Every structure is written in structure tokens, then in C-alpha cells.
Amino acid sequence: MTNLKNLRGMVDLLPAQTLGWQKVETIALEHFSRAGLQEIRTPIIEQTELFLRGIGENTDVVGKEMYNFDDRGGRPCTLRPEGTASVARAILQHGLLNNGSQRLWYRGPMFRYERPQAGRQRQFHQIGVEFVGFASVMSDAEVISIAWEFLKEVGLSDLTLEINSLGSNEDRNIFKEKLKDWLNQRFDFLDEDSQRRINVNPLRILDSKNTSTKELLCEAPSLNDFLSKKSKTRFNYLQELLDNLNIPYKINNKLVRGLDYYSHTAFEITSEHLGSQATVCGGGRYDGLLSELGGPITPSIGWAIGMERLIILAGDKILQSKSPDVYVIHKGEKAEQLALNITCQLRSANLTTELDYSGSSFSKQFKRADKSLARWAIIIGEDEVSKGQLLMKKLRDNENKEGREEYIFLIEDLNQIINQLID
RNA sequence: GCGGGCGUCGCCAAGUGGUUAAGGCAGCGGCUUGUGGCGCCGCUAUUCGGGGGUUCGAAUCCCCUCGCUCGCCCCA
């Protein structure tokens, strides 16, 4: 074995997995097209400043998880830790909003320098949706429903949707101050992490997993009580819309997303089957992001799904590989060219075809044909070549284990025969 | 960044100081020189993540290191 290995947290997708990924990606493409979304692809490397301004310098993602480096020209660069900031940047840079609001989706690798564990890697893949330039609560509901229906279409169940409203920036700033006061009065009872966060990112303390802090927080002021009338009405209407769509949800007043740019709607879709990294989809409204990056005030909402987590939840079923329609068996020098020829013809006729060129005995080749789970075998030996014929045998007929059907036909009749025999 | 667990063939593993490192799956070959799914037979680790040390002797004990994994933090 070579001592060259992949970097920690970077994962190879082997042939046994890629089919499942392809299936999910195909479902996504179709699902999003039907919803009128267009795909956008942005570079995986950006100027570091984009993320500093977009995500927030005090977030963990920016503070300790980014892959930063200077390029040969000395420019500070970062491997993107998430997709939204890049999408926002591209929209502004190319003036896409001049053509109206944008309904977009993206997919691709993201990078965060963290300690890997179940459902968490340093290079991971997200598939995400961004509705840029939409203020209507209806867009919140539609964006959530696109995620929900997509996950259902992939076959996931036992999912929980949690929603919360972070209110407007003004609502949240008032609340932050009140919360800080309250926490400072109880400083000694907080866990170390939470103590550190009071001035940096007090909202995140609400989401603490520390048991004693959690208990203490039951009495804490709730963001909900600080929402303006307008924000409350908005949140209530979102719930009404979700009810109308029959999408079940739970309100979680402690739900605060980790990135600075969120306001109003925040949501997460979680599963109990993922271990401690339970979130499969996270998103929310980011009305302030584009203006933060120097663009116009642009109300927007989006989400991202972790592909690896999605694949874990989809389970083995989605990973099963496709078996060939036909397995081509041949023996003898004269049969080689014909076998290759027939294989290509079958593929032109849209049949999945596997060609055996081991040159081993017919018995061995049949064994492999059987193992491949092919439905049919085409056998080409010396006899067939000299007579201009092909022999075809049905392999997967559990009724007649002894006398499986065999057909002999002329090579020039190949196309007719395939149409008759195979579906 | 901090804690716990683990590293023996492609995969799953037995072995816990003493001659050639079990076994199963997968792979390859044969029984069967043109017919599969069962069965039987054979082959496949000079080596136990790597490096040092202790010992007459180490996969087994000690030290260091690397990696994996689970959890914390955080997030998808």
C-alpha cells in the first residue's frame, strides 16, 4: 500500500457511493427546475474579505474554521466555507438584479477546518437555494417548502422542521442588550464557553448544549417577546402559510443560526438518525447581506443542505448500483472484434452492457455474468463467428432454473431481437 | 482547539511474550478444454499504521509519532 493518503477530513467518493450522489443530484436538478430555479456556479476560492464581511468576524466559521492562504501575488484567499456569500457577490458583480429578482440554486464543495466526526468533514458538499430580492413572506414559505419536498422526494422520513423569527435588526439589537444584562447578572453560573460569548455573540448562548446553562436559560428573556408587532405578524403569517401547505413544524425560540447575516425567519431541518450533527438543512432570511457587501438593500432568503448527511439518511437503498442489461461473453481470437462490436451496438441501443475480456473459460465467464446481475448474456464463440450468429441466454429467470431460454439469431438481426427480447 | 475509543490482507476478524500470523467474505485458478447461481480443492499478509526501546525471543510490554473514530465546541 502506498503511504500517500488523502488529507484529514477530505473524503474520496468511491464507485460504490457515486451512483447515490448522482441520483440525488438528478432529483435536485429536476425538482429545482420545476420550481423555476436556475443554477449558479461560483469559484471555490474567494478573497478572504468576502467572508469576513459576509458571514461576520465573530462567528466560529470565520474565526477558527476557514482555510486561509495568500496566493503568489500575496492576496489573502479563502476556500469557501459556505455558498451564500459567493452567490451574493456574483449577483452584485454581474448586476443580475438588473434583470429582476433571482431564484437560484448551487451545489459544490465547501471547506471548514474542523475536527472530523460523524456527518462532519473538512471538505463537504452542499446543495443550496437562494431567493434574492424577495421580501414577501410567501417566499419564506416557498423556499422552506422546496427544501422539505426535495428531502421527501429523495425518500427521507422522520424529519423535523424547526422555525424561529430573529426579528428585524432593531428588534434583535434591543433584545441583545437585555439578554447581555440578564446573563451578566448570572455570570458565575454560566459555563466557560457561554461566559466568553456574552460580549461576542450573546444570541448563540441561547442554543447552548451545556446542561446547567440550558436549565438556567429556561428563565431567560425570550427573543419572541422583543419582536416588534410587524415582525410578529410576519412570523404568524409564515406559520399560517406552512399550515396551508401541510408542512409540519415546531417553533423553537432558541434557534439562532450561526452566521451573522440572518434576520427574521431562521429554520433548520433535523433528523434523529444523524448522531450529534443532526442538522441536514439550515437556512434563513438574510435581508442585510447584499447591502453589507456594498450592494443595494436586497431582501433574500435561502438554505443549504449537507449532501453527506443527506446521503447518510437516504441509506443503502439509494447507493445500489445498476446491474447491466446484457453481459457479453466471448472466447477465441476470432470472437474478439465481434464481441466488442456487439457491445457497442447494444450500448447505442441504450442497453447497459458489460464486456468480459478475461479470456477465461465459458464457465468462469458465466459465473461473472451471474454475479453482475445482468438479465441477459450474449455468447460469442468460434461457432458463432463462423456461422454469423449470436447466442443469447436469459439469466435471471427464477422460475426455470434448469432450462433457461436460449435464442440463436443472425448478427444482422441484432436490433430486432433486442427490441423483442428486452422490454 | 479539548476529551474518550481504536489501528492485524480489499472487507470482517482470531491471536494478549515462544517454532511456518487462525477463520470468513471478496478476488483468482481448478474440478467443469462452450454454459452460471450450489458444492469441493488450491492460491492470495516474510508481516501486524510508522519509528525507537525492553527481551534470548514482540502483532502481543514501554515510549514517541501518524492515522481513524466517537463526543465537546460549531455547523450542512
Short mmCIF file of C-alpha atoms (C1' of nucleotides) in Angstrom, two decimals:
data_model
loop_
_atom_site.label_atom_id
_atom_site.label_comp_id
_atom_site.label_asym_id
_atom_site.label_seq_id
_atom_site.Cartn_x
_atom_site.Cartn_y
_atom_site.Cartn_z
CA MET A 1 0.00 0.00 0.00
CA THR A 2 1.21 3.48 -0.77
CA ASN A 3 1.92 5.88 2.07
CA LEU A 4 0.28 8.66 0.11
CA LYS A 5 -3.08 9.33 1.67
CA ASN A 6 -5.83 11.86 1.42
CA LEU A 7 -5.69 14.82 3.79
CA ARG A 8 -7.55 14.53 7.05
CA GLY A 9 -11.22 15.30 6.69
CA MET A 10 -11.06 15.05 2.90
CA VAL A 11 -13.07 12.11 1.65
CA ASP A 12 -12.90 10.04 -1.53
CA LEU A 13 -16.21 9.09 -3.06
CA LEU A 14 -15.72 5.56 -4.34
CA PRO A 15 -17.69 3.89 -7.13
CA ALA A 16 -19.94 2.25 -4.56
CA GLN A 17 -21.16 5.70 -3.48
CA THR A 18 -21.20 7.83 -6.60
CA LEU A 19 -24.39 6.36 -8.00
CA GLY A 20 -26.29 7.52 -4.95
CA TRP A 21 -24.86 11.00 -5.34
CA GLN A 22 -25.83 11.06 -8.98
CA LYS A 23 -29.37 10.05 -8.10
CA VAL A 24 -29.72 12.79 -5.52
CA GLU A 25 -28.24 15.37 -7.86
CA THR A 26 -30.61 14.33 -10.62
CA ILE A 27 -33.59 14.61 -8.31
CA ALA A 28 -32.39 18.04 -7.20
CA LEU A 29 -31.94 19.26 -10.76
CA GLU A 30 -35.44 18.17 -11.75
CA HIS A 31 -37.06 19.36 -8.56
CA PHE A 32 -35.48 22.81 -8.74
CA SER A 33 -36.17 23.21 -12.44
CA ARG A 34 -39.84 22.59 -11.82
CA ALA A 35 -39.77 25.34 -9.20
CA GLY A 36 -38.25 27.70 -11.76
CA LEU A 37 -34.79 27.91 -10.24
CA GLN A 38 -31.60 28.41 -12.20
CA GLU A 39 -28.22 27.03 -11.27
CA ILE A 40 -25.28 29.27 -10.45
CA ARG A 41 -21.67 28.13 -10.12
CA THR A 42 -19.07 30.23 -8.39
CA PRO A 43 -15.37 29.62 -7.67
CA ILE A 44 -14.41 27.69 -4.57
CA ILE A 45 -11.75 30.27 -3.73
CA GLU A 46 -12.65 33.86 -2.88
CA GLN A 47 -10.99 36.88 -1.36
CA THR A 48 -10.91 36.39 2.38
CA GLU A 49 -12.62 39.73 2.85
CA LEU A 50 -15.84 38.45 1.27
CA PHE A 51 -16.38 36.05 4.15
CA LEU A 52 -15.18 38.47 6.82
CA ARG A 53 -17.83 40.95 5.73
CA GLY A 54 -20.49 38.49 4.66
CA ILE A 55 -20.51 35.94 7.44
CA GLY A 56 -19.26 38.00 10.34
CA GLU A 57 -15.88 38.17 12.02
CA ASN A 58 -17.15 36.93 15.34
CA THR A 59 -18.64 33.72 14.04
CA ASP A 60 -16.86 30.41 14.61
CA VAL A 61 -16.86 29.70 10.91
CA VAL A 62 -14.80 32.79 10.19
CA GLY A 63 -12.87 32.93 13.43
CA LYS A 64 -11.44 29.44 13.51
CA GLU A 65 -12.66 27.25 10.69
CA MET A 66 -11.52 28.88 7.46
CA TYR A 67 -8.83 27.62 5.12
CA ASN A 68 -6.88 30.81 4.52
CA PHE A 69 -3.76 31.34 2.45
CA ASP A 70 -2.01 34.01 0.43
CA ASP A 71 -1.68 33.35 -3.27
CA ARG A 72 1.54 34.03 -5.16
CA GLY A 73 0.56 37.64 -5.56
CA GLY A 74 0.14 37.97 -1.82
CA ARG A 75 -3.65 38.25 -1.96
CA PRO A 76 -5.46 36.83 1.07
CA CYS A 77 -7.58 33.94 -0.21
CA THR A 78 -10.06 31.57 1.42
CA LEU A 79 -11.54 28.24 0.43
CA ARG A 80 -15.23 28.97 0.69
CA PRO A 81 -16.80 27.75 3.94
CA GLU A 82 -20.34 28.21 2.60
CA GLY A 83 -22.11 29.25 -0.58
CA THR A 84 -24.33 32.23 0.16
CA ALA A 85 -21.66 34.92 0.33
CA SER A 86 -20.22 33.86 -3.03
CA VAL A 87 -23.62 33.83 -4.67
CA ALA A 88 -24.38 37.29 -3.30
CA ARG A 89 -21.03 38.54 -4.55
CA ALA A 90 -21.59 37.14 -8.04
CA ILE A 91 -25.06 38.64 -8.23
CA LEU A 92 -23.75 42.09 -7.37
CA GLN A 93 -20.66 41.83 -9.54
CA HIS A 94 -22.63 40.87 -12.64
CA GLY A 95 -25.63 43.04 -11.97
CA LEU A 96 -28.04 40.12 -12.12
CA LEU A 97 -30.62 42.07 -10.14
CA ASN A 98 -31.00 44.40 -13.11
CA ASN A 99 -32.85 41.52 -14.72
CA GLY A 100 -35.11 41.19 -11.72
CA SER A 101 -35.04 39.13 -8.58
CA GLN A 102 -33.18 35.83 -8.72
CA ARG A 103 -34.26 32.32 -7.86
CA LEU A 104 -31.03 30.34 -7.77
CA TRP A 105 -29.56 27.04 -6.65
CA TYR A 106 -25.99 25.86 -6.36
CA ARG A 107 -24.03 22.80 -5.39
CA GLY A 108 -20.44 22.00 -4.67
CA PRO A 109 -17.70 21.50 -2.11
CA MET A 110 -17.27 23.70 0.95
CA PHE A 111 -14.30 23.74 3.33
CA ARG A 112 -14.14 24.15 7.07
CA TYR A 113 -11.12 23.35 9.19
CA GLU A 114 -12.79 21.38 11.97
CA ARG A 115 -12.18 18.10 13.71
CA PRO A 116 -13.94 15.48 11.61
CA GLN A 117 -16.64 13.30 13.14
CA ALA A 118 -19.80 11.55 12.07
CA GLY A 119 -21.50 13.72 9.45
CA ARG A 120 -18.75 16.31 9.53
CA GLN A 121 -15.80 16.63 7.17
CA ARG A 122 -13.33 19.32 6.25
CA GLN A 123 -14.37 19.17 2.63
CA PHE A 124 -18.09 18.56 2.43
CA HIS A 125 -20.74 19.28 -0.15
CA GLN A 126 -23.75 21.49 -0.02
CA ILE A 127 -26.67 21.92 -2.28
CA GLY A 128 -28.38 25.22 -1.68
CA VAL A 129 -31.13 27.55 -2.77
CA GLU A 130 -31.10 31.35 -2.69
CA PHE A 131 -34.08 33.61 -3.41
CA VAL A 132 -32.51 37.03 -3.81
CA GLY A 133 -34.65 40.14 -3.98
CA PHE A 134 -37.81 38.77 -2.41
CA ALA A 135 -39.35 40.30 0.70
CA SER A 136 -42.71 38.56 0.69
CA VAL A 137 -43.44 36.06 3.44
CA MET A 138 -44.62 33.84 0.65
CA SER A 139 -41.02 33.48 -0.49
CA ASP A 140 -40.10 32.25 3.02
CA ALA A 141 -42.80 29.61 2.80
CA GLU A 142 -41.92 28.61 -0.73
CA VAL A 143 -38.21 28.33 -0.01
CA ILE A 144 -38.91 26.15 3.02
CA SER A 145 -41.30 24.01 1.06
CA ILE A 146 -38.74 23.48 -1.73
CA ALA A 147 -36.34 22.06 0.86
CA TRP A 148 -38.99 19.98 2.57
CA GLU A 149 -40.38 18.48 -0.63
CA PHE A 150 -36.92 17.83 -2.03
CA LEU A 151 -35.92 15.85 1.05
CA LYS A 152 -39.16 13.91 0.85
CA GLU A 153 -38.60 13.20 -2.82
CA VAL A 154 -35.19 11.76 -2.02
CA GLY A 155 -37.02 9.40 0.32
CA LEU A 156 -36.19 10.79 3.74
CA SER A 157 -38.61 10.48 6.61
CA ASP A 158 -38.52 11.26 10.35
CA LEU A 159 -37.51 14.83 9.64
CA THR A 160 -38.26 17.73 11.93
CA LEU A 161 -38.62 21.29 10.72
CA GLU A 162 -37.93 23.93 13.34
CA ILE A 163 -38.58 27.59 12.72
CA ASN A 164 -37.97 30.80 14.58
CA SER A 165 -38.05 34.50 13.96
CA LEU A 166 -34.98 36.57 14.76
CA GLY A 167 -36.93 39.75 14.10
CA SER A 168 -35.53 42.81 12.42
CA ASN A 169 -32.07 44.12 13.21
CA GLU A 170 -33.59 46.73 15.55
CA ASP A 171 -35.63 44.08 17.40
CA ARG A 172 -32.58 41.95 17.79
CA ASN A 173 -30.29 44.73 19.00
CA ILE A 174 -32.71 45.71 21.75
CA PHE A 175 -33.02 42.08 22.76
CA LYS A 176 -29.24 41.55 22.69
CA GLU A 177 -28.74 44.29 25.26
CA LYS A 178 -31.44 42.94 27.54
CA LEU A 179 -30.04 39.44 27.23
CA LYS A 180 -26.50 40.60 27.99
CA ASP A 181 -27.70 42.32 31.17
CA TRP A 182 -29.58 39.26 32.25
CA LEU A 183 -26.61 36.96 31.55
CA ASN A 184 -24.10 39.23 33.24
CA GLN A 185 -26.20 39.11 36.40
CA ARG A 186 -25.79 35.33 36.34
CA PHE A 187 -22.25 35.25 35.00
CA ASP A 188 -20.88 32.83 37.59
CA PHE A 189 -23.50 30.22 36.79
CA LEU A 190 -22.65 30.06 33.10
CA ASP A 191 -20.32 27.56 31.52
CA GLU A 192 -17.00 28.81 30.25
CA ASP A 193 -17.98 28.97 26.59
CA SER A 194 -21.06 30.97 27.33
CA GLN A 195 -19.13 33.40 29.52
CA ARG A 196 -16.75 34.00 26.65
CA ARG A 197 -19.66 34.65 24.29
CA ILE A 198 -21.57 37.23 26.27
CA ASN A 199 -19.96 40.15 24.51
CA VAL A 200 -19.07 38.43 21.28
CA ASN A 201 -22.22 36.63 20.24
CA PRO A 202 -24.78 36.53 23.07
CA LEU A 203 -27.58 35.09 20.92
CA ARG A 204 -25.67 31.88 20.43
CA ILE A 205 -25.72 31.25 24.17
CA LEU A 206 -29.42 30.57 23.83
CA ASP A 207 -28.55 27.50 21.78
CA SER A 208 -26.04 26.18 24.32
CA LYS A 209 -25.97 22.44 24.86
CA ASN A 210 -24.45 22.74 28.31
CA THR A 211 -26.95 21.14 30.70
CA SER A 212 -26.76 23.58 33.57
CA THR A 213 -26.69 26.58 31.25
CA LYS A 214 -29.70 25.14 29.48
CA GLU A 215 -31.62 24.96 32.76
CA LEU A 216 -30.67 28.47 33.64
CA LEU A 217 -31.85 29.70 30.26
CA CYS A 218 -35.38 28.48 30.82
CA GLU A 219 -35.89 31.67 32.78
CA ALA A 220 -34.04 33.89 30.29
CA PRO A 221 -35.77 36.64 28.34
CA SER A 222 -37.13 35.29 25.09
CA LEU A 223 -36.41 36.89 21.75
CA ASN A 224 -40.02 36.32 20.92
CA ASP A 225 -41.10 38.89 23.50
CA PHE A 226 -38.95 41.53 21.89
CA LEU A 227 -40.25 41.19 18.36
CA SER A 228 -41.95 44.25 17.00
CA LYS A 229 -45.59 43.99 16.08
CA LYS A 230 -44.60 43.91 12.43
CA SER A 231 -42.13 41.08 12.93
CA LYS A 232 -44.66 39.11 14.95
CA THR A 233 -47.31 39.48 12.30
CA ARG A 234 -44.83 38.33 9.72
CA PHE A 235 -43.89 35.24 11.73
CA ASN A 236 -47.51 34.37 12.36
CA TYR A 237 -48.33 34.63 8.70
CA LEU A 238 -45.42 32.32 7.83
CA GLN A 239 -46.90 29.73 10.18
CA GLU A 240 -50.26 30.13 8.52
CA LEU A 241 -48.70 29.56 5.11
CA LEU A 242 -46.87 26.45 6.28
CA ASP A 243 -50.09 25.10 7.80
CA ASN A 244 -51.76 25.69 4.50
CA LEU A 245 -49.04 23.67 2.75
CA ASN A 246 -49.41 20.87 5.32
CA ILE A 247 -45.77 21.18 6.28
CA PRO A 248 -45.39 20.26 9.95
CA TYR A 249 -43.06 22.43 12.02
CA LYS A 250 -42.05 23.20 15.56
CA ILE A 251 -41.37 26.66 16.85
CA ASN A 252 -38.02 26.82 18.56
CA ASN A 253 -37.36 30.19 20.18
CA LYS A 254 -33.82 29.13 20.96
CA LEU A 255 -32.97 28.52 17.33
CA VAL A 256 -30.29 31.01 16.34
CA ARG A 257 -28.27 30.33 13.24
CA GLY A 258 -24.53 30.67 13.50
CA LEU A 259 -23.92 33.18 10.75
CA ASP A 260 -24.38 36.89 11.35
CA TYR A 261 -26.40 37.68 8.28
CA TYR A 262 -29.69 36.12 9.31
CA SER A 263 -32.80 38.11 10.25
CA HIS A 264 -36.49 37.31 10.62
CA THR A 265 -37.02 33.73 9.50
CA ALA A 266 -34.49 31.12 10.61
CA PHE A 267 -35.09 27.41 10.18
CA GLU A 268 -33.46 24.01 10.43
CA ILE A 269 -34.43 20.56 9.33
CA THR A 270 -33.03 17.87 11.59
CA SER A 271 -33.09 14.11 11.92
CA GLU A 272 -32.65 11.87 14.92
CA HIS A 273 -30.67 9.42 12.82
CA LEU A 274 -27.58 11.55 12.32
CA GLY A 275 -25.90 11.39 15.71
CA SER A 276 -24.81 14.64 17.23
CA GLN A 277 -24.61 16.52 13.93
CA ALA A 278 -28.35 16.43 13.45
CA THR A 279 -28.93 19.26 11.03
CA VAL A 280 -29.42 18.22 7.44
CA CYS A 281 -30.71 21.57 6.22
CA GLY A 282 -30.26 25.05 7.63
CA GLY A 283 -31.30 28.40 6.35
CA GLY A 284 -32.99 31.69 6.84
CA ARG A 285 -33.59 35.21 5.69
CA TYR A 286 -30.61 37.50 5.12
CA ASP A 287 -32.00 40.89 4.21
CA GLY A 288 -28.81 42.66 5.22
CA LEU A 289 -26.18 40.63 3.41
CA LEU A 290 -26.11 42.27 -0.01
CA SER A 291 -26.01 45.77 1.37
CA GLU A 292 -23.25 44.66 3.71
CA LEU A 293 -21.27 43.68 0.61
CA GLY A 294 -21.82 47.09 -0.94
CA GLY A 295 -24.98 46.42 -2.92
CA PRO A 296 -28.50 47.74 -2.58
CA ILE A 297 -30.71 46.65 0.27
CA THR A 298 -31.95 43.31 -1.04
CA PRO A 299 -34.27 41.11 0.99
CA SER A 300 -33.30 37.48 0.45
CA ILE A 301 -33.76 34.02 1.84
CA GLY A 302 -32.09 30.67 1.31
CA TRP A 303 -30.90 27.39 2.73
CA ALA A 304 -28.19 24.80 2.37
CA ILE A 305 -28.40 21.03 2.64
CA GLY A 306 -25.38 18.92 3.59
CA MET A 307 -25.04 16.28 0.90
CA GLU A 308 -23.08 13.85 3.04
CA ARG A 309 -25.70 13.98 5.76
CA LEU A 310 -28.45 13.62 3.22
CA ILE A 311 -26.77 10.53 1.77
CA ILE A 312 -26.36 9.05 5.26
CA LEU A 313 -30.09 9.47 5.84
CA ALA A 314 -31.04 8.13 2.43
CA GLY A 315 -29.31 4.90 3.43
CA ASP A 316 -28.13 1.95 1.41
CA LYS A 317 -31.15 1.88 -0.81
CA ILE A 318 -30.01 4.87 -2.80
CA LEU A 319 -26.48 3.57 -3.17
CA GLN A 320 -27.32 0.38 -5.00
CA SER A 321 -25.62 0.22 -8.35
CA LYS A 322 -27.36 -0.55 -11.58
CA SER A 323 -26.85 -4.03 -12.98
CA PRO A 324 -26.21 -4.45 -16.70
CA ASP A 325 -28.91 -5.43 -19.14
CA VAL A 326 -26.52 -7.60 -21.10
CA TYR A 327 -23.25 -9.33 -20.28
CA VAL A 328 -21.18 -10.22 -23.32
CA ILE A 329 -19.25 -13.49 -23.09
CA HIS A 330 -16.75 -14.47 -25.73
CA LYS A 331 -13.86 -16.81 -26.32
CA GLY A 332 -11.28 -17.19 -29.02
CA GLU A 333 -9.26 -14.71 -31.03
CA LYS A 334 -11.81 -14.53 -33.83
CA ALA A 335 -14.59 -13.59 -31.45
CA GLU A 336 -12.85 -10.56 -30.00
CA GLN A 337 -13.70 -7.99 -32.62
CA LEU A 338 -17.25 -9.19 -32.94
CA ALA A 339 -17.75 -9.07 -29.17
CA LEU A 340 -16.51 -5.52 -28.95
CA ASN A 341 -18.67 -4.57 -31.89
CA ILE A 342 -21.81 -6.09 -30.48
CA THR A 343 -21.14 -4.43 -27.12
CA CYS A 344 -21.00 -1.01 -28.71
CA GLN A 345 -24.13 -1.66 -30.76
CA LEU A 346 -26.04 -2.67 -27.65
CA ARG A 347 -24.94 0.49 -25.91
CA SER A 348 -26.13 2.55 -28.86
CA ALA A 349 -29.49 0.91 -28.34
CA ASN A 350 -29.45 2.24 -24.76
CA LEU A 351 -28.70 -1.07 -23.12
CA THR A 352 -26.26 -1.17 -20.23
CA THR A 353 -23.69 -3.65 -21.43
CA GLU A 354 -20.65 -5.20 -19.82
CA LEU A 355 -18.00 -6.96 -21.87
CA ASP A 356 -15.93 -9.74 -20.38
CA TYR A 357 -12.44 -9.83 -21.76
CA SER A 358 -10.80 -12.09 -19.29
CA GLY A 359 -10.42 -14.83 -21.90
CA SER A 360 -11.18 -17.41 -19.23
CA SER A 361 -13.41 -20.45 -19.68
CA PHE A 362 -17.07 -20.08 -20.56
CA SER A 363 -17.86 -21.48 -17.16
CA LYS A 364 -15.94 -18.69 -15.43
CA GLN A 365 -17.44 -16.07 -17.66
CA PHE A 366 -20.93 -17.30 -16.87
CA LYS A 367 -20.14 -17.08 -13.20
CA ARG A 368 -19.13 -13.50 -13.58
CA ALA A 369 -22.17 -12.80 -15.74
CA ASP A 370 -24.29 -14.17 -12.96
CA LYS A 371 -22.53 -12.12 -10.32
CA SER A 372 -23.02 -8.96 -12.35
CA LEU A 373 -26.78 -9.50 -12.03
CA ALA A 374 -27.18 -8.97 -15.78
CA ARG A 375 -30.52 -10.02 -17.20
CA TRP A 376 -29.13 -11.49 -20.40
CA ALA A 377 -25.90 -12.99 -21.65
CA ILE A 378 -24.76 -12.91 -25.25
CA ILE A 379 -22.33 -15.69 -26.04
CA ILE A 380 -19.85 -15.41 -28.89
CA GLY A 381 -17.52 -18.33 -29.60
CA GLU A 382 -15.83 -19.86 -32.62
CA ASP A 383 -19.10 -21.41 -33.80
CA GLU A 384 -20.98 -18.14 -33.72
CA VAL A 385 -18.27 -16.30 -35.59
CA SER A 386 -18.11 -18.86 -38.37
CA LYS A 387 -21.90 -19.03 -38.73
CA GLY A 388 -22.50 -15.30 -38.37
CA GLN A 389 -24.79 -15.96 -35.46
CA LEU A 390 -25.23 -14.90 -31.86
CA LEU A 391 -26.40 -16.92 -28.92
CA MET A 392 -28.39 -15.15 -26.27
CA LYS A 393 -29.39 -16.57 -22.92
CA LYS A 394 -31.78 -15.35 -20.29
CA LEU A 395 -30.02 -15.30 -16.92
CA ARG A 396 -32.38 -14.15 -14.26
CA ASP A 397 -35.39 -16.39 -14.53
CA ASN A 398 -36.10 -17.84 -11.16
CA GLU A 399 -38.97 -19.99 -12.43
CA ASN A 400 -36.90 -22.29 -14.63
CA LYS A 401 -33.58 -22.78 -13.01
CA GLU A 402 -32.78 -25.72 -15.25
CA GLY A 403 -33.86 -24.93 -18.78
CA ARG A 404 -33.25 -21.25 -19.28
CA GLU A 405 -34.33 -19.83 -22.61
CA GLU A 406 -31.65 -19.59 -25.27
CA TYR A 407 -32.03 -17.91 -28.63
CA ILE A 408 -29.88 -18.18 -31.72
CA PHE A 409 -30.14 -15.43 -34.29
CA LEU A 410 -28.22 -13.84 -37.12
CA ILE A 411 -25.96 -10.96 -36.34
CA GLU A 412 -27.77 -8.66 -38.75
CA ASP A 413 -31.00 -9.25 -36.84
CA LEU A 414 -29.48 -7.94 -33.61
CA ASN A 415 -31.56 -4.80 -33.38
CA GLN A 416 -34.88 -6.55 -33.97
CA ILE A 417 -34.02 -9.22 -31.46
CA ILE A 418 -33.11 -6.80 -28.74
CA ASN A 419 -36.34 -4.96 -29.16
CA GLN A 420 -38.31 -8.18 -28.91
CA LEU A 421 -36.48 -9.69 -26.00
CA ILE A 422 -35.66 -6.78 -23.78
CA ASP A 423 -38.67 -4.83 -22.64
"C1'" G B 1 -8.67 23.58 19.89
"C1'" C B 2 -10.21 19.88 24.07
"C1'" G B 3 -11.72 14.79 25.88
"C1'" G B 4 -12.75 9.09 25.17
"C1'" G B 5 -12.08 4.54 22.00
"C1'" C B 6 -9.29 2.04 18.14
"C1'" G B 7 -5.36 0.70 14.40
"C1'" U B 8 -3.59 -7.50 12.18
"C1'" C B 9 -4.67 -8.94 3.79
"C1'" G B 10 -9.51 -5.08 -0.45
"C1'" C B 11 -13.56 -6.00 3.77
"C1'" C B 12 -14.87 -8.56 8.60
"C1'" A B 13 -11.83 -10.54 12.09
"C1'" A B 14 -8.81 -14.63 15.82
"C1'" G B 15 -4.40 -14.04 18.33
"C1'" U B 16 -2.75 -10.54 24.60
"C1'" G B 17 5.56 -12.68 25.07
"C1'" G B 18 7.83 -18.61 22.32
"C1'" U B 19 8.54 -22.87 16.32
"C1'" U B 20 5.72 -21.52 9.42
"C1'" A B 21 0.34 -14.97 11.96
"C1'" A B 22 -6.46 -18.86 12.59
"C1'" G B 23 -11.02 -18.29 10.04
"C1'" G B 24 -14.91 -15.92 7.00
"C1'" C B 25 -16.23 -12.68 2.72
"C1'" A B 26 -14.41 -10.80 -1.81
"C1'" G B 27 -10.66 -11.96 -5.84
"C1'" C B 28 -8.01 -15.50 -8.99
"C1'" G B 29 -7.35 -20.65 -10.78
"C1'" G B 30 -9.14 -25.82 -10.99
"C1'" C B 31 -12.87 -29.94 -10.62
"C1'" U B 32 -16.37 -28.48 -15.50
"C1'" U B 33 -10.96 -27.75 -22.80
"C1'" G B 34 -18.94 -23.95 -24.78
"C1'" U B 35 -22.93 -22.68 -20.24
"C1'" G B 36 -23.84 -19.50 -14.35
"C1'" G B 37 -26.27 -19.24 -9.36
"C1'" C B 38 -24.76 -24.93 -5.09
"C1'" G B 39 -20.53 -27.82 -3.70
"C1'" C B 40 -15.41 -29.26 -3.28
"C1'" C B 41 -9.96 -28.23 -3.95
"C1'" G B 42 -5.95 -24.83 -4.39
"C1'" C B 43 -3.63 -19.72 -4.43
"C1'" U B 44 -3.61 -14.77 -2.18
"C1'" A B 45 -0.08 -10.77 4.88
"C1'" U B 46 8.17 -12.73 5.29
"C1'" U B 47 4.13 -9.35 8.35
"C1'" C B 48 0.58 -6.99 12.38
"C1'" G B 49 -0.27 2.02 10.91
"C1'" G B 50 5.07 4.07 11.33
"C1'" G B 51 9.66 4.80 14.31
"C1'" G B 52 12.50 3.70 18.54
"C1'" G B 53 13.20 0.72 23.06
"C1'" U B 54 12.80 -3.74 26.65
"C1'" U B 55 13.76 -9.13 25.77
"C1'" C B 56 17.40 -14.96 24.01
"C1'" G B 57 12.54 -14.03 21.60
"C1'" A B 58 7.22 -8.89 20.46
"C1'" A B 59 1.34 -8.28 16.48
"C1'" U B 60 1.41 -9.05 21.78
"C1'" C B 61 5.16 -4.93 27.06
"C1'" C B 62 7.08 0.56 27.20
"C1'" C B 63 7.90 5.45 24.75
"C1'" C B 64 7.14 8.65 20.63
"C1'" U B 65 4.56 9.57 16.23
"C1'" C B 66 0.84 9.17 12.41
"C1'" G B 67 -3.99 7.95 11.20
"C1'" C B 68 -9.10 6.62 12.02
"C1'" U B 69 -13.36 7.02 15.03
"C1'" C B 70 -16.90 8.94 18.72
"C1'" G B 71 -18.11 13.14 21.69
"C1'" C B 72 -17.45 18.66 23.09
"C1'" C B 73 -17.29 23.36 20.57
"C1'" C B 74 -19.66 24.70 15.99
"C1'" C B 75 -22.26 23.74 11.72
"C1'" A B 76 -24.52 21.30 6.47
#
